[in-house]
PDB file of C-alpha atoms in Angstrom:
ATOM      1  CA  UNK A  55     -30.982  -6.857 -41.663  1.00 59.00           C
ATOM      2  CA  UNK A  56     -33.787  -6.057 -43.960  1.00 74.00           C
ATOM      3  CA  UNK A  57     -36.540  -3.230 -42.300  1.00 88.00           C
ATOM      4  CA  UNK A  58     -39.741  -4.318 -41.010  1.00 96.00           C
ATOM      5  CA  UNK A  59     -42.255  -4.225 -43.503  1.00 98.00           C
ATOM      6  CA  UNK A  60     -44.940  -1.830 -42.784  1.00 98.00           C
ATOM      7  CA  UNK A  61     -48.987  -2.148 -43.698  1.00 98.00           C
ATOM      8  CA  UNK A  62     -48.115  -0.071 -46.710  1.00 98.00           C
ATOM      9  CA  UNK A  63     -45.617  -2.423 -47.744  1.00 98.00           C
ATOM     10  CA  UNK A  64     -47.298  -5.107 -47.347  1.00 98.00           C
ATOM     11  CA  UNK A  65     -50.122  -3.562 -49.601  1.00 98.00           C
ATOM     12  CA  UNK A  66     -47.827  -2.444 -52.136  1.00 97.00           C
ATOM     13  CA  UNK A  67     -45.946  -6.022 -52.237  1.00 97.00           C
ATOM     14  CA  UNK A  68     -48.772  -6.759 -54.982  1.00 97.00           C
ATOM     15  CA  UNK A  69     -48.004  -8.784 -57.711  1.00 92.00           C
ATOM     16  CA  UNK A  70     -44.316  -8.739 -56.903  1.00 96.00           C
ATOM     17  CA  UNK A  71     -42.124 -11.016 -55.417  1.00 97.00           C
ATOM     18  CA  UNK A  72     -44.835 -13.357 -53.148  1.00 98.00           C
ATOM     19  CA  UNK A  73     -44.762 -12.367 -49.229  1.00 98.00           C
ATOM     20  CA  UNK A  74     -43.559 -15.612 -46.953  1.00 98.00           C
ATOM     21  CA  UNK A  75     -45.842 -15.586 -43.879  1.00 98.00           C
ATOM     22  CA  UNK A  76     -45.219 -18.533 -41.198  1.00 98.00           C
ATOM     23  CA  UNK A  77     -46.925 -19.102 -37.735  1.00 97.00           C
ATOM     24  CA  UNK A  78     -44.777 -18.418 -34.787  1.00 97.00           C
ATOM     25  CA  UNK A  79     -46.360 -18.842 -31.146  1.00 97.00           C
ATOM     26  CA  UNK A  80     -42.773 -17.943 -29.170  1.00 97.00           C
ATOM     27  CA  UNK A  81     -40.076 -16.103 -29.029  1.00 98.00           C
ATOM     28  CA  UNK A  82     -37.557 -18.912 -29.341  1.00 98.00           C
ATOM     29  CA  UNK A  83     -38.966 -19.665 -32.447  1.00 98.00           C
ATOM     30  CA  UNK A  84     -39.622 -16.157 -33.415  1.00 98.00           C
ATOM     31  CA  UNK A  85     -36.291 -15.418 -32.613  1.00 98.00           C
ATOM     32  CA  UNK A  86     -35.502 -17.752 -35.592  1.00 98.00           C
ATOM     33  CA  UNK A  87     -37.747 -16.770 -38.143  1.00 98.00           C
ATOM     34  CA  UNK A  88     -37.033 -13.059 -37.481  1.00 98.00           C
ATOM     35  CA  UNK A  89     -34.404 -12.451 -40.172  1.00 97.00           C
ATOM     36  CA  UNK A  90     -36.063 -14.591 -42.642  1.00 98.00           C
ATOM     37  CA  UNK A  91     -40.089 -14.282 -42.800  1.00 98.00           C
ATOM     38  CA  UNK A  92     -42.027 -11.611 -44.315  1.00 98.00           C
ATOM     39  CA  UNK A  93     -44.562 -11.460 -41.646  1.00 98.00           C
ATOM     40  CA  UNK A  94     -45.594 -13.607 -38.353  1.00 98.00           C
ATOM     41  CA  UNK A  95     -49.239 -14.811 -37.984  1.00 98.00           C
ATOM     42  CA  UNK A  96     -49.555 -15.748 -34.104  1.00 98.00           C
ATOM     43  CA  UNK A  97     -52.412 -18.125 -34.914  1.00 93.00           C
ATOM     44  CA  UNK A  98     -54.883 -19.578 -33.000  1.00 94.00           C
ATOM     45  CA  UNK A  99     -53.839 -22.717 -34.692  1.00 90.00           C
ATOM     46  CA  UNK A 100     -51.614 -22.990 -31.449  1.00 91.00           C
ATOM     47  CA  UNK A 101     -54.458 -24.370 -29.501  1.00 89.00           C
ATOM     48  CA  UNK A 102     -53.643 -27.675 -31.495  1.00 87.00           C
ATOM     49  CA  UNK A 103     -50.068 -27.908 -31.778  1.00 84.00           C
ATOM     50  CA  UNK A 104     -49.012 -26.303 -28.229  1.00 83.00           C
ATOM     51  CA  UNK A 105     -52.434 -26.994 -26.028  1.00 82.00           C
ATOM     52  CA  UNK A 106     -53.462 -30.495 -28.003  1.00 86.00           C
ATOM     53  CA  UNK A 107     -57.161 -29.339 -28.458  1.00 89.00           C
ATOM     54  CA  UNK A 108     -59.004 -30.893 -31.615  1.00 87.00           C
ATOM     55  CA  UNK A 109     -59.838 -27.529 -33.372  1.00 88.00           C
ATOM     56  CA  UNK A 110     -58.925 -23.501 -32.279  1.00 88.00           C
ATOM     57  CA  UNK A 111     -62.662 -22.738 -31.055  1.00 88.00           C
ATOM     58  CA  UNK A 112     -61.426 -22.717 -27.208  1.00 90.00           C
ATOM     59  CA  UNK A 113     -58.694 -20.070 -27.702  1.00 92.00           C
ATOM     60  CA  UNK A 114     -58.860 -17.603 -25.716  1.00 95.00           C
ATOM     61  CA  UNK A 115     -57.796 -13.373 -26.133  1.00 97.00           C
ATOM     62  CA  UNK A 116     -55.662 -13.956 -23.074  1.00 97.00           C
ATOM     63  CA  UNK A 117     -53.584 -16.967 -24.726  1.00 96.00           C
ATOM     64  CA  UNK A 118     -53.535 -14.864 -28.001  1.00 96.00           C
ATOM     65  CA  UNK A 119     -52.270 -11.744 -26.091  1.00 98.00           C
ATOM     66  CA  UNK A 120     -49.692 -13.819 -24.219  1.00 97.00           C
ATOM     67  CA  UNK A 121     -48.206 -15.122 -27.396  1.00 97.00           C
ATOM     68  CA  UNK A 122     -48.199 -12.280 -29.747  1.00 98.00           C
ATOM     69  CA  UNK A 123     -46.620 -10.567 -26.592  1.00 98.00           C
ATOM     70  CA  UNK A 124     -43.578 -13.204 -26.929  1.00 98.00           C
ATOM     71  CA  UNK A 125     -43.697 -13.372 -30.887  1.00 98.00           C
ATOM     72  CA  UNK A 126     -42.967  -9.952 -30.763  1.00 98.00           C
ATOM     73  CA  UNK A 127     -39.941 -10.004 -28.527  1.00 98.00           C
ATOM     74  CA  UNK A 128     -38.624 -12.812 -30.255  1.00 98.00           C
ATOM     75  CA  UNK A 129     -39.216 -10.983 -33.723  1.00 98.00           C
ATOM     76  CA  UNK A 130     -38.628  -6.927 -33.395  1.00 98.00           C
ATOM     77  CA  UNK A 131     -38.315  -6.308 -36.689  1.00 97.00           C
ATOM     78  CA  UNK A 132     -40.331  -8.460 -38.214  1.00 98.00           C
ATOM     79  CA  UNK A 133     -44.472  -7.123 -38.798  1.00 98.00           C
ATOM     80  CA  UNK A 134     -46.472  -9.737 -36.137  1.00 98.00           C
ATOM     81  CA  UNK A 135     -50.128 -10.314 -37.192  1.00 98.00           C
ATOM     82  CA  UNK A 136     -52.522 -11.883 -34.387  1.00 98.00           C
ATOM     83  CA  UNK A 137     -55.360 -13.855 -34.583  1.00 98.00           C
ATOM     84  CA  UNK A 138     -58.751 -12.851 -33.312  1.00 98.00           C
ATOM     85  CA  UNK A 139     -60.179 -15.927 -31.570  1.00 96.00           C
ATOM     86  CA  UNK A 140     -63.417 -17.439 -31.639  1.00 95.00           C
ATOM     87  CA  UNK A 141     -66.339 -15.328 -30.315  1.00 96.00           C
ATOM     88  CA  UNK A 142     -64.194 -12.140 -30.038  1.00 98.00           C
ATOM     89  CA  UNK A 143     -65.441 -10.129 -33.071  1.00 98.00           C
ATOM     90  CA  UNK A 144     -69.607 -10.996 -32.808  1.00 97.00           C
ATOM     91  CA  UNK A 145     -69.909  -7.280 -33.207  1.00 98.00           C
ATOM     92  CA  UNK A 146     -68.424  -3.876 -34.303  1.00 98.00           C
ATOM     93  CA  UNK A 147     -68.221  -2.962 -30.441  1.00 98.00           C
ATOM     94  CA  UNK A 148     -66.867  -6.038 -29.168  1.00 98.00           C
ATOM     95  CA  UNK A 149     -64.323  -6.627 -32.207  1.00 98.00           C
ATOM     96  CA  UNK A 150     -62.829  -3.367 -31.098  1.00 98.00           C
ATOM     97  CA  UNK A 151     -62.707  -3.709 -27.755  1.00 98.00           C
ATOM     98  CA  UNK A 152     -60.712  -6.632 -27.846  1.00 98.00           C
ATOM     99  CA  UNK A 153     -58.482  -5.046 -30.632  1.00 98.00           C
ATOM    100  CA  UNK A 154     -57.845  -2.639 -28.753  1.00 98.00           C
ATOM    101  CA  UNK A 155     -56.392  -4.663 -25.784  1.00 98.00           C
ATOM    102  CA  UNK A 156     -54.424  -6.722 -28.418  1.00 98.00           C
ATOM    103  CA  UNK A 157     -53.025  -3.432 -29.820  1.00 98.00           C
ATOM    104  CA  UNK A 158     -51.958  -1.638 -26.195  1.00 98.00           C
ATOM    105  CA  UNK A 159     -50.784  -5.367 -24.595  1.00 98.00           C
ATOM    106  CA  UNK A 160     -48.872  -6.938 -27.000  1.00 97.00           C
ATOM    107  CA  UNK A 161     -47.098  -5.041 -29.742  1.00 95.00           C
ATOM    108  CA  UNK A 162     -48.885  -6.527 -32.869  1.00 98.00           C
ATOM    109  CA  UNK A 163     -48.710  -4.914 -35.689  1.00 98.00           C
ATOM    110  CA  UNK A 164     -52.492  -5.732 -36.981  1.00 98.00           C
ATOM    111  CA  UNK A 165     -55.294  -8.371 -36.470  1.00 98.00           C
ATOM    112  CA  UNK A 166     -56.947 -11.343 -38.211  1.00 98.00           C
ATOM    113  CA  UNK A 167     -60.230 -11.498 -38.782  1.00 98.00           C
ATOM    114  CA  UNK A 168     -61.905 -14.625 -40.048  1.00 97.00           C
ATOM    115  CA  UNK A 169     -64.961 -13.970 -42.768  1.00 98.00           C
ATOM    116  CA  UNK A 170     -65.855 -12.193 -45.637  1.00 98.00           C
ATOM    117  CA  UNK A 171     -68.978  -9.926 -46.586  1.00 98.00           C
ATOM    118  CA  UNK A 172     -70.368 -10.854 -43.035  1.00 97.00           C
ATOM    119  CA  UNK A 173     -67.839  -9.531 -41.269  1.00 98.00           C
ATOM    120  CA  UNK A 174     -66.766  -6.526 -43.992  1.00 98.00           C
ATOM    121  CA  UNK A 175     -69.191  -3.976 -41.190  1.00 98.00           C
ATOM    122  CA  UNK A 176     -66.523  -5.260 -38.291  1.00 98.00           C
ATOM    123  CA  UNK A 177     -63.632  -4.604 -40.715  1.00 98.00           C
ATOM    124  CA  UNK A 178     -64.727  -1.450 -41.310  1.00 98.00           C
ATOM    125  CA  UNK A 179     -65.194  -0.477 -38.036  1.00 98.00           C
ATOM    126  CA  UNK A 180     -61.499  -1.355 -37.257  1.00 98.00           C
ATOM    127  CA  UNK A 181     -59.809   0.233 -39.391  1.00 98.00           C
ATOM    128  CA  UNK A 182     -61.993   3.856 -38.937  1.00 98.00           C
ATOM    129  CA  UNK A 183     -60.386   3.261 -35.590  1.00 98.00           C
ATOM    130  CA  UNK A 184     -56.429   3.056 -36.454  1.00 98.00           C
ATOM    131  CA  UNK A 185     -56.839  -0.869 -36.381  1.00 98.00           C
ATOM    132  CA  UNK A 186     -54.961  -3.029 -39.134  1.00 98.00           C
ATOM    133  CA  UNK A 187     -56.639  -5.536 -40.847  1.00 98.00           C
ATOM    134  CA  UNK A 188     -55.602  -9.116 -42.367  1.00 98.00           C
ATOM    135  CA  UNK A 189     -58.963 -10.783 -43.740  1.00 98.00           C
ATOM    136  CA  UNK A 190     -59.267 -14.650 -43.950  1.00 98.00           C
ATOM    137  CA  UNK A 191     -61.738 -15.676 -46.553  1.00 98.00           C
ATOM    138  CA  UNK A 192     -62.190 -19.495 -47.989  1.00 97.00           C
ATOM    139  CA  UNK A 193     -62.292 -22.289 -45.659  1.00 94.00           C
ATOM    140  CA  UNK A 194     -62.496 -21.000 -42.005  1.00 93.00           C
ATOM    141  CA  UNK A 195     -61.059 -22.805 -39.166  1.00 90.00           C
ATOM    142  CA  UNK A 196     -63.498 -21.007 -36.661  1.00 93.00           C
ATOM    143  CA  UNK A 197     -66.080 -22.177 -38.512  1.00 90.00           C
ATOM    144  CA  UNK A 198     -65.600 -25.909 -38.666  1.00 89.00           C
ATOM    145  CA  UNK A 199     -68.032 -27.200 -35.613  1.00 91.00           C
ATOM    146  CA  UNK A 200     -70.637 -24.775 -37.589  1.00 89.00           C
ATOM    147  CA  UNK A 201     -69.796 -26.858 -41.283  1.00 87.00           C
ATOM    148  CA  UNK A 202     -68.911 -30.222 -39.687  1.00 86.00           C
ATOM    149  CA  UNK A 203     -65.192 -30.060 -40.559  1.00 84.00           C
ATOM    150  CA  UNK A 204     -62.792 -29.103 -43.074  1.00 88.00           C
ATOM    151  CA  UNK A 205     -64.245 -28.660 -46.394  1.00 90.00           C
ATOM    152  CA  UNK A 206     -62.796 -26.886 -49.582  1.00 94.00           C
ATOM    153  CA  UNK A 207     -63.835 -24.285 -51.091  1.00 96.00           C
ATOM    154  CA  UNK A 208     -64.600 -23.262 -54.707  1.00 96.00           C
ATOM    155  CA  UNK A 209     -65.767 -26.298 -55.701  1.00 96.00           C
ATOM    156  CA  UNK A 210     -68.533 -25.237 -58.249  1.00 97.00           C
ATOM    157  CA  UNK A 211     -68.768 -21.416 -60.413  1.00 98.00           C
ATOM    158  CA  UNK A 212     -71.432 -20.376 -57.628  1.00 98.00           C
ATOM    159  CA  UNK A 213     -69.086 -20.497 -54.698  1.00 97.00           C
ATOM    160  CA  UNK A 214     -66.180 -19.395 -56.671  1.00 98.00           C
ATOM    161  CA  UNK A 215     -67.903 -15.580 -57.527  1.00 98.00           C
ATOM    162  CA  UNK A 216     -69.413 -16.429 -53.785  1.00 98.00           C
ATOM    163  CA  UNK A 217     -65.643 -16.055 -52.307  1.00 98.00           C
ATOM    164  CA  UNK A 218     -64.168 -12.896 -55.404  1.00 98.00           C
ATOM    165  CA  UNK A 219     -67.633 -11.224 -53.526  1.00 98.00           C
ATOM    166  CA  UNK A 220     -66.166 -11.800 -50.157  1.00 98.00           C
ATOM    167  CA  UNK A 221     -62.616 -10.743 -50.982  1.00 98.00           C
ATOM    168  CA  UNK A 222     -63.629  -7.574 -52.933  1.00 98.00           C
ATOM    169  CA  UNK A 223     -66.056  -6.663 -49.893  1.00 98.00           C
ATOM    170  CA  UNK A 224     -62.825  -7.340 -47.479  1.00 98.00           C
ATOM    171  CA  UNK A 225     -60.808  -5.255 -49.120  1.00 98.00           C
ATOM    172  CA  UNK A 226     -63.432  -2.371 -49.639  1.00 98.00           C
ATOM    173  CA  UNK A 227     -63.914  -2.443 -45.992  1.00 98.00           C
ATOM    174  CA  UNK A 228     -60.030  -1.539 -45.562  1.00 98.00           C
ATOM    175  CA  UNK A 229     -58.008  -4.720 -44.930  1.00 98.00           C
ATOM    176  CA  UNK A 230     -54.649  -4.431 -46.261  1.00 98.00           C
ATOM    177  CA  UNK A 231     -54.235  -7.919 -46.644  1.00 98.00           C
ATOM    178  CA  UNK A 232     -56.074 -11.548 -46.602  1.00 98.00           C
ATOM    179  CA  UNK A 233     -55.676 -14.978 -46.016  1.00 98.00           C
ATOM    180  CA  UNK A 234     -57.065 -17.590 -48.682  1.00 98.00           C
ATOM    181  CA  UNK A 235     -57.676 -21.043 -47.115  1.00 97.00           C
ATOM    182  CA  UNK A 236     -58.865 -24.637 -48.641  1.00 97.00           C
ATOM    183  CA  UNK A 237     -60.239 -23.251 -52.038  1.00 98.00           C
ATOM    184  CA  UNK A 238     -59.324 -24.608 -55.782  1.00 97.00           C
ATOM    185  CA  UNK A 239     -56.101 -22.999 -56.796  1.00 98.00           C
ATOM    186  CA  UNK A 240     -57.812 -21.721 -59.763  1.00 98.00           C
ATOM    187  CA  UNK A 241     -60.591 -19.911 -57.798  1.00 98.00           C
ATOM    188  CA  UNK A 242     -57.789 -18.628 -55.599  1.00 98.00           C
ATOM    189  CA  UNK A 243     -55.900 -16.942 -58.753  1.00 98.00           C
ATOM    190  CA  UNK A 244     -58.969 -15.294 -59.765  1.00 98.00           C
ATOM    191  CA  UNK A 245     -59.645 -14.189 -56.136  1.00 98.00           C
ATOM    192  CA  UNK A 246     -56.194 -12.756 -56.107  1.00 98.00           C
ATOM    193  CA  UNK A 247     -56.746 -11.248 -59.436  1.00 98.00           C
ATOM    194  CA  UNK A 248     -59.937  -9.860 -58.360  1.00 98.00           C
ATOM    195  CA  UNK A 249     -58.261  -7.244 -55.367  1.00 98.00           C
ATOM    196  CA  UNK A 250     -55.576  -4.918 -55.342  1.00 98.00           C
ATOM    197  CA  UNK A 251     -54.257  -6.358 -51.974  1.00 98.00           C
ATOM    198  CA  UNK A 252     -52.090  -9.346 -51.529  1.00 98.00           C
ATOM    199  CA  UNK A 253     -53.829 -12.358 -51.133  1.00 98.00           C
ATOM    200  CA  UNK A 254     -51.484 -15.048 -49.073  1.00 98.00           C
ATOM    201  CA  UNK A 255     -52.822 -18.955 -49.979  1.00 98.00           C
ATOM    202  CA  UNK A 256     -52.542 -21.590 -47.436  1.00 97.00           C
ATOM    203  CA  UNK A 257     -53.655 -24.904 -49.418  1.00 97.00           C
ATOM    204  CA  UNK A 258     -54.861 -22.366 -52.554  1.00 98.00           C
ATOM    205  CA  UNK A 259     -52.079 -22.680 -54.674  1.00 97.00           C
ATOM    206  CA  UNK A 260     -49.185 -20.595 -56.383  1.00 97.00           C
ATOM    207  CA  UNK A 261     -51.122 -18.037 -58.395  1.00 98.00           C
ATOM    208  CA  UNK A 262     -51.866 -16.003 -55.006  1.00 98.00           C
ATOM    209  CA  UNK A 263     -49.096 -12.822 -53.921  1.00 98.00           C
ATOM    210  CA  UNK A 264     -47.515 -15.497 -51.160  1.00 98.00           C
ATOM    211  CA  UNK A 265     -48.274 -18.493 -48.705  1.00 98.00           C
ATOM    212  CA  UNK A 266     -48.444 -19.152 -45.287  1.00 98.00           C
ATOM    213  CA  UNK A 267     -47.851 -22.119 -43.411  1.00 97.00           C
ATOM    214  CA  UNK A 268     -47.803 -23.256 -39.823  1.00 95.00           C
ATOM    215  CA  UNK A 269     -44.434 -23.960 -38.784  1.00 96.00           C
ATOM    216  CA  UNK A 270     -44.953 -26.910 -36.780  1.00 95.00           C
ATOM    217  CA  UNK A 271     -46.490 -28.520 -39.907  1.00 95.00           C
ATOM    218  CA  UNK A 272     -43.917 -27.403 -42.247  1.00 96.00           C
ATOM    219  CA  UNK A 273     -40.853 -28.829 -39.949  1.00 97.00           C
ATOM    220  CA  UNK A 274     -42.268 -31.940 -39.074  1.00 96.00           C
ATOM    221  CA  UNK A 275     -43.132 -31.801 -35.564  1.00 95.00           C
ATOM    222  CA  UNK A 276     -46.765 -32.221 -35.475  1.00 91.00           C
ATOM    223  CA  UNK A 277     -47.502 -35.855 -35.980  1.00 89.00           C
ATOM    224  CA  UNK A 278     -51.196 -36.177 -35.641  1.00 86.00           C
ATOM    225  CA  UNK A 279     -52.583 -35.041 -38.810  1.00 85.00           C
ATOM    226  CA  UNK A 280     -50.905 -33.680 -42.190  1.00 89.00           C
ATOM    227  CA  UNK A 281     -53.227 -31.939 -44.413  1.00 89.00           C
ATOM    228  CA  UNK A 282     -52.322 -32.207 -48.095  1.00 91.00           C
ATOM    229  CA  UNK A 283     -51.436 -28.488 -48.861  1.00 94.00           C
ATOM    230  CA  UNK A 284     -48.425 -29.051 -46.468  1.00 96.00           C
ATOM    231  CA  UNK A 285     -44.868 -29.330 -47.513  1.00 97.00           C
ATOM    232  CA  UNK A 286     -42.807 -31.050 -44.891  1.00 96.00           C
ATOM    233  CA  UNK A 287     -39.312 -29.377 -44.952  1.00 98.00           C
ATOM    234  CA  UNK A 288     -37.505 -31.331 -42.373  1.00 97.00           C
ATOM    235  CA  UNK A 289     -38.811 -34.862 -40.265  1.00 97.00           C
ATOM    236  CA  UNK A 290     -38.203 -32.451 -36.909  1.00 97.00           C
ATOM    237  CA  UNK A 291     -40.233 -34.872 -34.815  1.00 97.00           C
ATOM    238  CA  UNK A 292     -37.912 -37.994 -35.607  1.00 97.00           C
ATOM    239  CA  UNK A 293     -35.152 -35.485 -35.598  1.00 98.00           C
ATOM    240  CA  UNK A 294     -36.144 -34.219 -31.868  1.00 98.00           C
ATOM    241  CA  UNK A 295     -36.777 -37.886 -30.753  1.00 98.00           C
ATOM    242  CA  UNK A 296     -33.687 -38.931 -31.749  1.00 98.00           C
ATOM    243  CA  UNK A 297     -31.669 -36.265 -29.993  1.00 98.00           C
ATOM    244  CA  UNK A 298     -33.893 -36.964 -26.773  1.00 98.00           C
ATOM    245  CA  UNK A 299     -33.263 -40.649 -26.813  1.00 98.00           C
ATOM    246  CA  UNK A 300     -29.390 -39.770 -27.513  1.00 98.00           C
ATOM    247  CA  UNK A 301     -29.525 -37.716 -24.133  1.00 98.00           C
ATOM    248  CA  UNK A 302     -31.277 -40.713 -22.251  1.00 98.00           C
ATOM    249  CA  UNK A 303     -28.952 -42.898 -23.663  1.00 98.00           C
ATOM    250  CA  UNK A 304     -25.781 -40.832 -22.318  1.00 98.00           C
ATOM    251  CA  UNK A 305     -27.436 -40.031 -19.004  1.00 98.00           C
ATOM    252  CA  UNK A 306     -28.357 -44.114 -18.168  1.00 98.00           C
ATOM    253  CA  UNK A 307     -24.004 -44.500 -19.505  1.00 98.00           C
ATOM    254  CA  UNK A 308     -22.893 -41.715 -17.138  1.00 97.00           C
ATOM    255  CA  UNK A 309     -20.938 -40.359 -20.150  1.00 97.00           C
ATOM    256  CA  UNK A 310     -22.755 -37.241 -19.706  1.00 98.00           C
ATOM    257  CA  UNK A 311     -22.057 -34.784 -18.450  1.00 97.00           C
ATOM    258  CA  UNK A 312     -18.467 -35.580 -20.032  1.00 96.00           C
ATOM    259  CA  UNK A 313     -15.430 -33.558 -18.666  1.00 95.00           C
ATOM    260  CA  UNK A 314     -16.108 -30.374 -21.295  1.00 96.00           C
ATOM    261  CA  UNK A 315     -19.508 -29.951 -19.690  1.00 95.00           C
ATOM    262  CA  UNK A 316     -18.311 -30.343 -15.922  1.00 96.00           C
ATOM    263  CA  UNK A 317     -17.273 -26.897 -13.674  1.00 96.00           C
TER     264      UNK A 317
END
């Protein structure tokens, strides 16, 4: 089994071989991903896929605790990364408060932060206090009531030095890592060129240092909505509704249980 990568790892995985981050919100699935994935970002993209709400805003730290606490038993040796939800980093003080309580309750191995020069003062202020931070820069879930949805970034030369700003004042404020959401996946190459930390894309192209994707997109299982940067690997839902309506099937036939399954 490889060893869990550390923050200074992770840092020094620049421009090498790209990092594979995927969401994991259990330890069933985190269990499976353990061997395989770089690192585990307990989103708070779970409050679509697991609690059906349009958007993450209503996350709460106590769901994000919770989870992280099971993505890490699932996934020992694999370095967990948990979301800050909405309206938990407003200030220095508050940001680390609620860090904290991540930190001692659930095992993570650093926090997300969503924003760039705005929130570079709350960065900072985490990692003075033994705090490890992955920034999110680009298109911001937590932001999309505030923006009126889902809207790429680096559209125009203004917003592209806009978002190398943001990721150069991320990384000065001590984040070993960011996220690059939604922007141009030429923008996103210069972003990543632009630091001297990894830079993981999700819908930003392959000229980043690796790419994260939520794992109930990339299997298949979330029907609602699949945004274009998405890669299905495997039709899981048809594959799961399938095996359900197999079981159905057998239990309305009585042939199961069959004799192998019976004490």
């Amino acid at each position: 089994m490889a060893k869990k990568l550390s923050v200074g790892a992770i840092r020094n995985a620049k421009g090498g071989t790209p990092l594979m981050m995927i969401t994991a919100y259990d330890a069933l699935f985190a269990r499976l991903f353990d061997p395989i994935a770089d690192i585990l970002l307990v989103g708070d993209s779970l409050n679509m896929s697991f609690a059906g709400k349009p958007d993450t805003l209503s996350a709460t730290l106590e769901q994000m605790i919770y989870h992280t606490q099971a993505v890490c038993s699932g996934a020992p040796g694999t370095f967990v990364i948990c979301d800050m939800p909405f309206g938990t980093y407003t200030t220095a003080e508050k940001a680390l408060e609620n860090a904290i309580a991540v930190y001692q309750q659930s095992g993570a191995d650093a926090v997300k932060i969503e924003g760039g020069r705005d929130k570079a003062g709350i960065i900072a202020h985490l990692t003075a206090n033994g705090i490890a931070v992955c920034g999110h820069i680009g298109l911001l879930p937590q932001a999309v009531r505030g923006e009126g949805g889902y809207k790429v970034k680096g559209k125009d030369e203004a917003n592209a030095l806009s978002l190398i700003e943001d990721a150069k004042a991320v990384e000065a404020a001590g984040a070993f890592c960011m996220v690059v959401e939604g922007v141009k996946a030429e923008v996103a190459t210069r972003i990543a060129e632009a630091v001297s930390v990894p830079v993981i894309g999700i819908g930003a192209g392959s000229g980043v240092d690796g790419q994260v994707l939520v794992f109930s997109d990339m299997l298949g299982l979330y029907e609602p909505f699949v945004p274009k940067f998405v890669k299905q690997y495997m039709q899981g839902a048809d594959a799961v509704k399938a095996a359900v309506t197999q079981y159905k099937e057998e239990v309305a036939a009585r042939t199961f249980p069959a004799e192998e399954h019976t004490y």
